[in-house]
Coordinates of C-alpha atoms and ligand atoms in Angstrom, one line a residue:
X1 CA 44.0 10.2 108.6
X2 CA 46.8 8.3 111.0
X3 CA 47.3 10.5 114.2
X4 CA 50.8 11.4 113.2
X5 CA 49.3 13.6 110.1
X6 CA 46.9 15.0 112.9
X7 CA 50.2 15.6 115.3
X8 CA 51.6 16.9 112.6
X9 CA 49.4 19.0 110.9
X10 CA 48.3 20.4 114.8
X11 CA 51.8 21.6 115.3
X12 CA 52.0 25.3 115.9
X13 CA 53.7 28.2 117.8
X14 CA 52.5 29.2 121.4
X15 CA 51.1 32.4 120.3
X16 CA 49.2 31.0 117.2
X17 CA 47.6 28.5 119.9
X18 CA 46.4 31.3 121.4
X19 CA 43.9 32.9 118.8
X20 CA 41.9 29.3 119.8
X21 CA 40.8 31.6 122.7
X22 CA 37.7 33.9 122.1
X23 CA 36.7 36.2 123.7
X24 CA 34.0 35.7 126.9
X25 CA 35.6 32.5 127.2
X26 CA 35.7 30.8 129.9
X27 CA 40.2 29.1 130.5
X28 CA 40.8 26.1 132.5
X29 CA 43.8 25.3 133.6
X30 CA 44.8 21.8 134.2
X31 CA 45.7 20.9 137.5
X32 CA 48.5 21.5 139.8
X33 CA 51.8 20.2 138.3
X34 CA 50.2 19.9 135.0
X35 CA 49.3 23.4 134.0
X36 CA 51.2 24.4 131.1
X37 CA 53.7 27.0 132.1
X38 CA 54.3 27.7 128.4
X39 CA 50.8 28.5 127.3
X40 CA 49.9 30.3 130.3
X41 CA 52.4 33.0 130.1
X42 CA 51.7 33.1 126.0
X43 CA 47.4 34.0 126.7
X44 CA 48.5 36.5 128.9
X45 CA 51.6 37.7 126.7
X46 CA 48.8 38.0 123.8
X47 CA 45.9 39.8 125.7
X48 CA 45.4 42.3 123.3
X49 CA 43.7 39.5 121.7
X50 CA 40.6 39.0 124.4
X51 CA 38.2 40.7 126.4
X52 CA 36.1 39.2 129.3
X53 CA 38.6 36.0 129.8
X54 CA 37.6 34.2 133.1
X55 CA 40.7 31.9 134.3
X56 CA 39.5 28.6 136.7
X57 CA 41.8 26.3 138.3
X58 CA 42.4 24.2 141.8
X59 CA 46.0 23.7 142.9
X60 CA 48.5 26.1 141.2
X61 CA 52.0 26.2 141.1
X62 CA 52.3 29.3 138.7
X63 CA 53.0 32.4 139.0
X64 CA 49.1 33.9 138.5
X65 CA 49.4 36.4 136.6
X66 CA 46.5 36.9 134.7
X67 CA 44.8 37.1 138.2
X68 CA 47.1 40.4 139.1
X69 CA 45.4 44.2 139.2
X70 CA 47.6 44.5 136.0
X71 CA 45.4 42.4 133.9
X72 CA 42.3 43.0 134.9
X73 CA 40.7 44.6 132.7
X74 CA 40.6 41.5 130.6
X75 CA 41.0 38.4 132.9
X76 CA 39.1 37.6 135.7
X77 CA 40.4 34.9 138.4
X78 CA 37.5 32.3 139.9
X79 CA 39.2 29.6 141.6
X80 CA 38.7 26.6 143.5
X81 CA 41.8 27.0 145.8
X82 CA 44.0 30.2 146.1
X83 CA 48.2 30.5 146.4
X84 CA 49.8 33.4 147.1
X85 CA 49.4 35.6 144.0
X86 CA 45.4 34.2 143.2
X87 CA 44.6 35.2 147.2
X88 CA 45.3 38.6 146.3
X89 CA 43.1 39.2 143.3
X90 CA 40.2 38.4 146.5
X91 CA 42.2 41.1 148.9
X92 CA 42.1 43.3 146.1
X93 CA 38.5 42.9 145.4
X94 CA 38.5 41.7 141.4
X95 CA 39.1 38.0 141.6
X96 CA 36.5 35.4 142.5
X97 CA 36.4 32.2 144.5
X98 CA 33.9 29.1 144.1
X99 CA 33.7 26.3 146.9
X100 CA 33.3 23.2 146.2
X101 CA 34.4 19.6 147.3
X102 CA 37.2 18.3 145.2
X103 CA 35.4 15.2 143.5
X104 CA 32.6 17.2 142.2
X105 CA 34.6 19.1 140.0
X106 CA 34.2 16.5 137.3
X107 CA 30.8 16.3 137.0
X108 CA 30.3 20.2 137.5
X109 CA 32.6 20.1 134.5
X110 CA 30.8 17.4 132.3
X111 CA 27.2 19.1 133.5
X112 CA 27.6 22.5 132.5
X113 CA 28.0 23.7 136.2
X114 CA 31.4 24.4 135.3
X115 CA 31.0 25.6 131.6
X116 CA 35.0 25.7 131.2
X117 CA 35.3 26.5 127.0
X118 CA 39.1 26.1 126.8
X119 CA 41.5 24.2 128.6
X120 CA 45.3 24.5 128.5
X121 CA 47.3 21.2 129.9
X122 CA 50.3 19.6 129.5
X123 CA 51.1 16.7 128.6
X124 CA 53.7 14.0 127.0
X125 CA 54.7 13.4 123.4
X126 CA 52.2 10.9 121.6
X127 CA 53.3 7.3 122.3
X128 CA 53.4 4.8 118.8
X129 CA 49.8 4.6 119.3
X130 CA 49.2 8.3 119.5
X131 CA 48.5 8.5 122.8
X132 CA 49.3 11.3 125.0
X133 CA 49.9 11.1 128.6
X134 CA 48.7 13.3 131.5
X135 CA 51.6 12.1 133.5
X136 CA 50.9 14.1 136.9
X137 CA 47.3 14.9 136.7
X138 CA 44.3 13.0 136.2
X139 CA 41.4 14.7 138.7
X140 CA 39.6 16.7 137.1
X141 CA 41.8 17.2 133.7
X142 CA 40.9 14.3 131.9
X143 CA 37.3 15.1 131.7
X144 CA 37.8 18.5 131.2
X145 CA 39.6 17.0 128.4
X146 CA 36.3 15.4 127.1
X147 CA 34.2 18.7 127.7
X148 CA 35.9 21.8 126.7
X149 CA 35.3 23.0 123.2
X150 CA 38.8 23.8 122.4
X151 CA 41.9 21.8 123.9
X152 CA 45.1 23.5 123.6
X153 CA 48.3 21.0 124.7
X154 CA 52.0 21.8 125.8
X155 CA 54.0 18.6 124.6
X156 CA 57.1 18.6 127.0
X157 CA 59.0 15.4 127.1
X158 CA 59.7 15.5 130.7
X159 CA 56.2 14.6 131.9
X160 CA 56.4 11.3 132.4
X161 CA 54.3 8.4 131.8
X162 CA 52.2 7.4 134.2
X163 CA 49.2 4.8 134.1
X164 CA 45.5 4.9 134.8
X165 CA 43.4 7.7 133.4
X166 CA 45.7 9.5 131.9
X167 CA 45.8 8.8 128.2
X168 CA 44.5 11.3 125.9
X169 CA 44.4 10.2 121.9
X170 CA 45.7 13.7 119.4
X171 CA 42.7 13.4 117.7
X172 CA 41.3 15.0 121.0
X173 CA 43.4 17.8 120.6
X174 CA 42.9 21.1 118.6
X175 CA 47.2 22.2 119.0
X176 CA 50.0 21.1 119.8
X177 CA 52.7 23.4 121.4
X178 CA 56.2 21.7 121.6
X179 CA 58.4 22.5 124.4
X180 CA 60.8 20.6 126.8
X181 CA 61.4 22.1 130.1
X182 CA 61.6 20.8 133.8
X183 CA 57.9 20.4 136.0
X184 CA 56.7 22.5 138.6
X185 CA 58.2 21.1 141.9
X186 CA 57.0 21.4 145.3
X187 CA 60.2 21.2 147.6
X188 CA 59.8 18.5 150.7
X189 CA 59.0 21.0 153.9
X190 CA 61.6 21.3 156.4
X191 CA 60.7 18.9 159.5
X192 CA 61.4 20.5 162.9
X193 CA 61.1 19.3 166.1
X194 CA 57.2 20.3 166.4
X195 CA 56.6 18.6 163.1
X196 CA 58.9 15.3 164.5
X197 CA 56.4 15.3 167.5
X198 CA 53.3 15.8 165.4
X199 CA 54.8 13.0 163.3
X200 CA 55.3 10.7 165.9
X201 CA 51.6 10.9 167.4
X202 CA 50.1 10.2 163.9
X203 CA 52.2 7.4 163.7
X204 CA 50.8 6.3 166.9
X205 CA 47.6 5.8 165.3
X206 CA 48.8 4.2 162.2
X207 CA 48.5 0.1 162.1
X208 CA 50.7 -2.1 160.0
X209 CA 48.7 -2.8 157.1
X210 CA 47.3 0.9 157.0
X211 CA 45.8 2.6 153.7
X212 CA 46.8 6.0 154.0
X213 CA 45.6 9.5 152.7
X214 CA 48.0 12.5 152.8
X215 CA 46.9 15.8 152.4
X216 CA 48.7 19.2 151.1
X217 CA 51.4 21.0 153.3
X218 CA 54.2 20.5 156.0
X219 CA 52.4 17.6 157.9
X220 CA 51.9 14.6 155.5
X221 CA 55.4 14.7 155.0
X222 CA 56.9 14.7 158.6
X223 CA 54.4 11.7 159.2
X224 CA 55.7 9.7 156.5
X225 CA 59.3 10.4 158.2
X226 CA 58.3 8.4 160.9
X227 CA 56.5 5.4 159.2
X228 CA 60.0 3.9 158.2
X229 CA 59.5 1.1 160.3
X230 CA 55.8 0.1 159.6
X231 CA 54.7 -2.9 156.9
X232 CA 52.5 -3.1 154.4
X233 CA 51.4 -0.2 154.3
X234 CA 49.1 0.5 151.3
X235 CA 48.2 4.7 149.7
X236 CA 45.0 5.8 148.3
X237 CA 45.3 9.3 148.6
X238 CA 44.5 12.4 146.2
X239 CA 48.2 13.5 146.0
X240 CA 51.5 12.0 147.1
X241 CA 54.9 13.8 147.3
X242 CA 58.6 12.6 147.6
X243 CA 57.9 11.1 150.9
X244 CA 56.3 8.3 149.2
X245 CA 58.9 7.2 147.5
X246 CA 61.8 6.6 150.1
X247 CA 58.9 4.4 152.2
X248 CA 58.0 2.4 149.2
X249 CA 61.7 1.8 148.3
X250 CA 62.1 0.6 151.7
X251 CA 59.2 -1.7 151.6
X252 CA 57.0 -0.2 154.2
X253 CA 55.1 0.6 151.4
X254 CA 53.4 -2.2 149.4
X255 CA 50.0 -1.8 149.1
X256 CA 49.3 -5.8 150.3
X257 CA 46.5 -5.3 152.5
X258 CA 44.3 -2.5 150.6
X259 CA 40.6 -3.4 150.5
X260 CA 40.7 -2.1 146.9
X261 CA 43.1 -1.6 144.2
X262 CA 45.6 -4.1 145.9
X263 CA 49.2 -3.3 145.8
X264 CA 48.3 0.2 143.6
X265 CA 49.5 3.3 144.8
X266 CA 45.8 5.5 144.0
X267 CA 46.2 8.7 143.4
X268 CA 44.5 11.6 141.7
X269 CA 47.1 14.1 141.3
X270 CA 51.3 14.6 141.8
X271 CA 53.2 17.5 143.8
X272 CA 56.3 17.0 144.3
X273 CA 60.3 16.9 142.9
X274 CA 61.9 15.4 139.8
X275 CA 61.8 12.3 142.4
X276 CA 58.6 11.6 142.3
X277 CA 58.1 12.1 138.8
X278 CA 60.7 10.4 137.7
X279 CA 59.5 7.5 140.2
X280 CA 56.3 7.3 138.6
X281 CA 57.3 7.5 134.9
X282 CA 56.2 4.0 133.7
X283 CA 55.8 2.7 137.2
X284 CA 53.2 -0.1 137.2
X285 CA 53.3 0.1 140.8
X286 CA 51.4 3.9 140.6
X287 CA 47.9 4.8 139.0
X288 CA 46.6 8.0 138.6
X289 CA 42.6 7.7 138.3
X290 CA 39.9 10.9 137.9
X291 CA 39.5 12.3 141.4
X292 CA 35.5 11.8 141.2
X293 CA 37.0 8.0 141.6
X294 CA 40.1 9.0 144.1
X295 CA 37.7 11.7 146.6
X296 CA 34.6 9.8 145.9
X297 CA 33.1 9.4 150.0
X298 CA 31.4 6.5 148.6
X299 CA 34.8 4.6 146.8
X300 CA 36.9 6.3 150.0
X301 CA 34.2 4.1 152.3
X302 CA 35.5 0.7 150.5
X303 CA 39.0 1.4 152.2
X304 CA 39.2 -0.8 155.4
X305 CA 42.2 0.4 158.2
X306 CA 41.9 3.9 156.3
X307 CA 43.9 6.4 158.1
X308 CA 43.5 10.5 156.9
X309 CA 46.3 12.7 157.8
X310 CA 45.1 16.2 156.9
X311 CA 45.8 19.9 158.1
X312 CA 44.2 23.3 159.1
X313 CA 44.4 26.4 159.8
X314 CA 42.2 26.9 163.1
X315 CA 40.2 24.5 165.4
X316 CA 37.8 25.8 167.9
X317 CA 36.1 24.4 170.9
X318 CA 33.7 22.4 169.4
X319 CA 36.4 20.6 167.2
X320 CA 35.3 23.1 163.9
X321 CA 37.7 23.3 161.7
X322 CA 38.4 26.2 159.7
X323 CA 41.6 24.7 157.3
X324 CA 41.3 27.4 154.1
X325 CA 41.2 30.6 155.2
X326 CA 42.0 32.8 158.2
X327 CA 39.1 34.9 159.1
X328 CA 37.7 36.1 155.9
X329 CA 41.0 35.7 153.9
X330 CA 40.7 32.7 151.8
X331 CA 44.3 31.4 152.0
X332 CA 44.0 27.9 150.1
X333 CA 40.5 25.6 149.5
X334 CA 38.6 23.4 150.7
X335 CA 40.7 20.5 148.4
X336 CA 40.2 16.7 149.0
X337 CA 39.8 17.1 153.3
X338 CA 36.2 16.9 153.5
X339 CA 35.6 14.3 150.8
X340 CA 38.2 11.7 152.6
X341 CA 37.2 12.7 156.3
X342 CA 33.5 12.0 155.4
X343 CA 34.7 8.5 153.3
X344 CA 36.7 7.1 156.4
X345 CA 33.7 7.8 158.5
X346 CA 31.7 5.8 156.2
X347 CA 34.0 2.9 156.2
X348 CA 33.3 -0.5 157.6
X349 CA 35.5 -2.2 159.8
X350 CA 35.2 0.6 163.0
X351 CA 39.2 1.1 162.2
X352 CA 39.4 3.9 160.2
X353 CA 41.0 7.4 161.2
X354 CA 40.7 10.9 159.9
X355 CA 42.7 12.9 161.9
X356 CA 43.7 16.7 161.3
X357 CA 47.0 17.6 162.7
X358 CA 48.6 20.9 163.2
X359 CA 51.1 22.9 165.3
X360 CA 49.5 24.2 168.7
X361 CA 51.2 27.7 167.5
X362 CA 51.5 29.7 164.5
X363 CA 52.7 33.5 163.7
X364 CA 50.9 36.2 162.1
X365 CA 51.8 38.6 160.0
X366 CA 53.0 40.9 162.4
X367 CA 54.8 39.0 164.4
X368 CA 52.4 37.5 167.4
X369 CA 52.3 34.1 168.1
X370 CA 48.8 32.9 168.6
X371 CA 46.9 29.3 169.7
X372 CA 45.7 27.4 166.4
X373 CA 43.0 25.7 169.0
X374 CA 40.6 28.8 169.6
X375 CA 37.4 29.3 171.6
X376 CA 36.0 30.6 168.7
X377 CA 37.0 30.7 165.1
X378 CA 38.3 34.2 163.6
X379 CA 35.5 36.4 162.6
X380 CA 34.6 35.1 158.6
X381 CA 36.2 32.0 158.8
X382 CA 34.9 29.4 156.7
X383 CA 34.8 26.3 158.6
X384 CA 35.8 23.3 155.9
X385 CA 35.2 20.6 158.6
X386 CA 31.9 20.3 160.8
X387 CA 32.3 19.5 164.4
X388 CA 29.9 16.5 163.1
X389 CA 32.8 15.4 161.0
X390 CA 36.0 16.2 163.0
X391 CA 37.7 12.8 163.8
X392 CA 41.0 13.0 165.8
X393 CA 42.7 16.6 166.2
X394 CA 46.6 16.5 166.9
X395 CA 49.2 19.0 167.3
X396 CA 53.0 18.7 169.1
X397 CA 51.4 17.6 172.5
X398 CA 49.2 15.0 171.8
X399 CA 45.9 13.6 170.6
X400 CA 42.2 14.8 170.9
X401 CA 39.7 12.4 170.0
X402 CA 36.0 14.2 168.9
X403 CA 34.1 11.6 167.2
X404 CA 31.2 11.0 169.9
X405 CA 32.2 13.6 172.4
X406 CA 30.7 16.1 174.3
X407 CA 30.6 19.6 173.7
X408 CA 32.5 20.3 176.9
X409 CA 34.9 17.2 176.9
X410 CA 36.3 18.3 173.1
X411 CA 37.2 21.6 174.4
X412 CA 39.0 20.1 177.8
X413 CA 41.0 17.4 175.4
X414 CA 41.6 20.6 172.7
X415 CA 42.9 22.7 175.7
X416 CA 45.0 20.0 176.8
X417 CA 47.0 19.7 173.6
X418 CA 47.2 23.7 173.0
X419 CA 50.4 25.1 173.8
X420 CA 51.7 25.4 177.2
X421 CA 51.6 29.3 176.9
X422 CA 48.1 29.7 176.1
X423 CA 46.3 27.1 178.4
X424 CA 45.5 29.3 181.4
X425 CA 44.0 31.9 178.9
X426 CA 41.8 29.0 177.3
X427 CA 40.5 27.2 180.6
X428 CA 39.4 31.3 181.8
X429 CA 37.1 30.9 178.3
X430 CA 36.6 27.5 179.0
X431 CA 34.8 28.6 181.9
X432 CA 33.3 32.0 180.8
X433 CA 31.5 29.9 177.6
X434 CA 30.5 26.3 180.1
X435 CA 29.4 28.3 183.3
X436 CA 31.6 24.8 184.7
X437 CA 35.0 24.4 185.9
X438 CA 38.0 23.0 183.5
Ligands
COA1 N1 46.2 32.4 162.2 C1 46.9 33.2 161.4 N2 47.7 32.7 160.4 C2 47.8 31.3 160.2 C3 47.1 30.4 161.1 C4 46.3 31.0 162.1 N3 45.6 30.3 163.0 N4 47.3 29.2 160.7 C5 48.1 29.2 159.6 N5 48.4 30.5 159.4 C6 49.3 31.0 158.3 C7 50.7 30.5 158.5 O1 51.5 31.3 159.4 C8 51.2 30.5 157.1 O2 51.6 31.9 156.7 P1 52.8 32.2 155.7 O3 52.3 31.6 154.4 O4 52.8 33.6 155.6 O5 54.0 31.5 156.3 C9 50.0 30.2 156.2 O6 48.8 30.5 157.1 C10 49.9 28.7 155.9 O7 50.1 27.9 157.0 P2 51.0 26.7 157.1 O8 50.7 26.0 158.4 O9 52.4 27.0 156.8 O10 50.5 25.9 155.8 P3 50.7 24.4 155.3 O11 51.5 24.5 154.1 O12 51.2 23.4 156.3 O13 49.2 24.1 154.9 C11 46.8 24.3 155.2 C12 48.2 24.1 155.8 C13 45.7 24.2 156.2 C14 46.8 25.8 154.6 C15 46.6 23.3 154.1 O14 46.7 22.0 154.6 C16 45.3 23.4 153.3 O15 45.2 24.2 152.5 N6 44.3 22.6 153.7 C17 43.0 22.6 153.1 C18 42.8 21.6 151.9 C19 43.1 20.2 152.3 O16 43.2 19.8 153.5 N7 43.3 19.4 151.3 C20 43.5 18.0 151.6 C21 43.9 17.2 150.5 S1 45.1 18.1 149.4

């Protein structure tokens, strides 16, 4: 049968896709940008249909609601990072969360660890060979692609083409669900002076001829706003976002000097406007590969001038880094940090960097401004970063180097790049913890 008789015949409405789902079945969504906004809200819509659903995903930009107090008496959250609405299934005691390095998930997936039964993506119409494109998600989709029993697919035009591992033939489809609608975006963060000044310190420690990795949230991007004037700089990276795109336009970008995958942009996943994706439709210049590829310590080890531009929530003296939840509430995951910090360690040429940067400040809840660099991490924290791993720390006054450093000199450099306001208090616990002066 040619695969436009299987399109064809695969064809159907949202809700009929969703009698595919059983019962005590297990729902993946795909990752990140590529979850299928459609068929999400159509398996909750239809709910009446299921008991027992358990709903898994990393990154999402949806609006959860199968994890919410609502619906649960019939779906049950277990994550591998959190947002807004998925964090309070945990408050609220029903939802679940599962650690676990990024570029694991793959194999958890293809072993069994991960016994994922259904998996809802989106994904491009079929090209003239049948071929269907994961446009802005490769990671962990594509093989849970290749494992899940049942494979249910949102076709929507506007995710683009991208190239790598990303093609997925219709024959490896059980229904197609036609829809054309706009992405999830993820709108660049606004760059202040703290986040200027963070910028600039990381750029300090970035080299022409630099591979970089960027990480999730406000940092990545202000760094990249002050890399306008580097060269040949090359990205291997589990996700980009606009920020990219203006620095390869420019040419400071180009990918000339990478170790591996020369003059390829590497990346496992995409997050961030029509921009980007429309930058990366057909792009030859971009590939998406699997993230057990991407996050792999031992392919991140291959990089040479590898510099690791990541984020957190709370450092302590000791350089532990707690960067997914604060105290016992998880906030995000553990993502990609600890899979690229432990790669660049690994690498060979003594010139790699993996530094976590951060404002010195932050405000809670209700109100009060407290110091991100702690004596001791909030009570339940999960620290995502050993102090054995911890690489260079930064925040809006400068840089704290751990790697090789004693116990006592990582808390004086920490102290001395806290903010002003909160210094005296930390050299009194300097003191109180060291029995030594600051
Ligand atoms: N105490 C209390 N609250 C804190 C805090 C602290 N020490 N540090 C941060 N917060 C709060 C912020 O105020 C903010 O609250 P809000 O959502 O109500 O505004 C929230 O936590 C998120 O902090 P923010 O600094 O705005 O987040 P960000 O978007 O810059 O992301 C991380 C920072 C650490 C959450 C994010 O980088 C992350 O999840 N990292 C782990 C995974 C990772 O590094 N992956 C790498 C590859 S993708």
């Amino acid at each position: 049968m040619g695969w436009k008789t299987i399109f064809e015949e695969k064809k159907c409405s949202a809700d009929e896709a969703m009698k595919l789902i059983k019962s005590g079945d297990r729902v993946l969504l795909a990752h990140c940008v590529a979850e299928p906004e459609v068929l999400v809200d159509a398996m909750v819509k239809n709910k009446h249909l299921y008991t027992d659903i358990t709903v898994s995903h990393m990154v999402s930009l949806g609006e959860g609601e199968y994890s919410t107090h609502e619906h649960k008496d019939v779906f049950t959250y277990e994550g591998w990072f959190t947002n807004a609405k998925t964090r309070l299934s945990l408050i609220q005691g029903h939802g679940e969360f599962v650690p676990v390095f990024f570029h694991q998930i793959p194999e958890l997936i293809k072993n069994g660890t991960f016994k994922e039964d259904v998996l809802l993506v989106s994904m491009s119409e079929p090209d003239e060979h049948g071929y269907c494109n994961l446009g802005v998600s490769s990671d962990y989709t594509l093989q849970a692609v290749k494992s899940c029993a049942t494979v249910i697919a949102e076709i929507n035009d506007q995710v683009p083409v991208t190239f790598g591992d990303t093609f997925v033939h219709v024959k490896d489809i059980d229904a197609f669900v036609i829809n054309s609608h706009p992405l999830y975006e993820s709108k660049p963060a606004k760059i202040g002076t703290v986040e200027e000044a963070i910028g600039k310190h990381c750029s300090s420690l970035i080299e022409d001829g630099s591979t970089l990795q960027l990480g999730i949230g406000a940092i990545p991007d202000a760094v990249l706003s002050q890399l306008k004037d580097k060269k040949h700089l090359g990205i291997h990276s589990e996700m980009i976002s606009d920020g990219v795109v203006d620095l390869y336009k420019t040419g400071a970008i180009d990918g000339s000097e990478k170790a591996m995958d020369e003059g390829k942009i590497v990346v496992t996943f995409l997050m961030g406007t029509k921009k980007l994706y429309d930058f990366a439709d057909r792009n030859p210049a971009l590939e998406l590969r699997t993230v057990d590829y991407v996050n792999h310590p031992e392919v991140v080890a291959k990089s040479s001038k590898l510099v690791c531009i990541n984020s957190c929530v709370q450092v302590d003296f000791m350089g532990q880094i707690a960067s997914e939840s604060i105290g016992t509430m998880q906030i995000s995951g553990v993502g990609g940090q600890v899979d690229f910090l432990r790669g660049a360690a690994m690498t060979k040429d003594g010139k790699s960097k993996a530094i976590i940067a951060m404002p010195s400040v932050t405000r809670k809840k209700d109100g009060t401004m407290v110091s991100k660099i702690v004596p001791y991490l909030d009570h339940g924290a999960a620290v995502t970063t050993s102090r054995c791993d911890s690489d260079y720390i930064i925040t809006e006054y400068g840089i704290a180097e751990m790697r090789g450093k004693s116990l006592k000199n990582r808390a004086r450099q920490l102290i001395n790049i806290a903010h002003p306001d909160f210094r005296e208090e930390l050299k009194k616990q300097f003191k109180e913890r060291y029995n030594d002066d600051f």
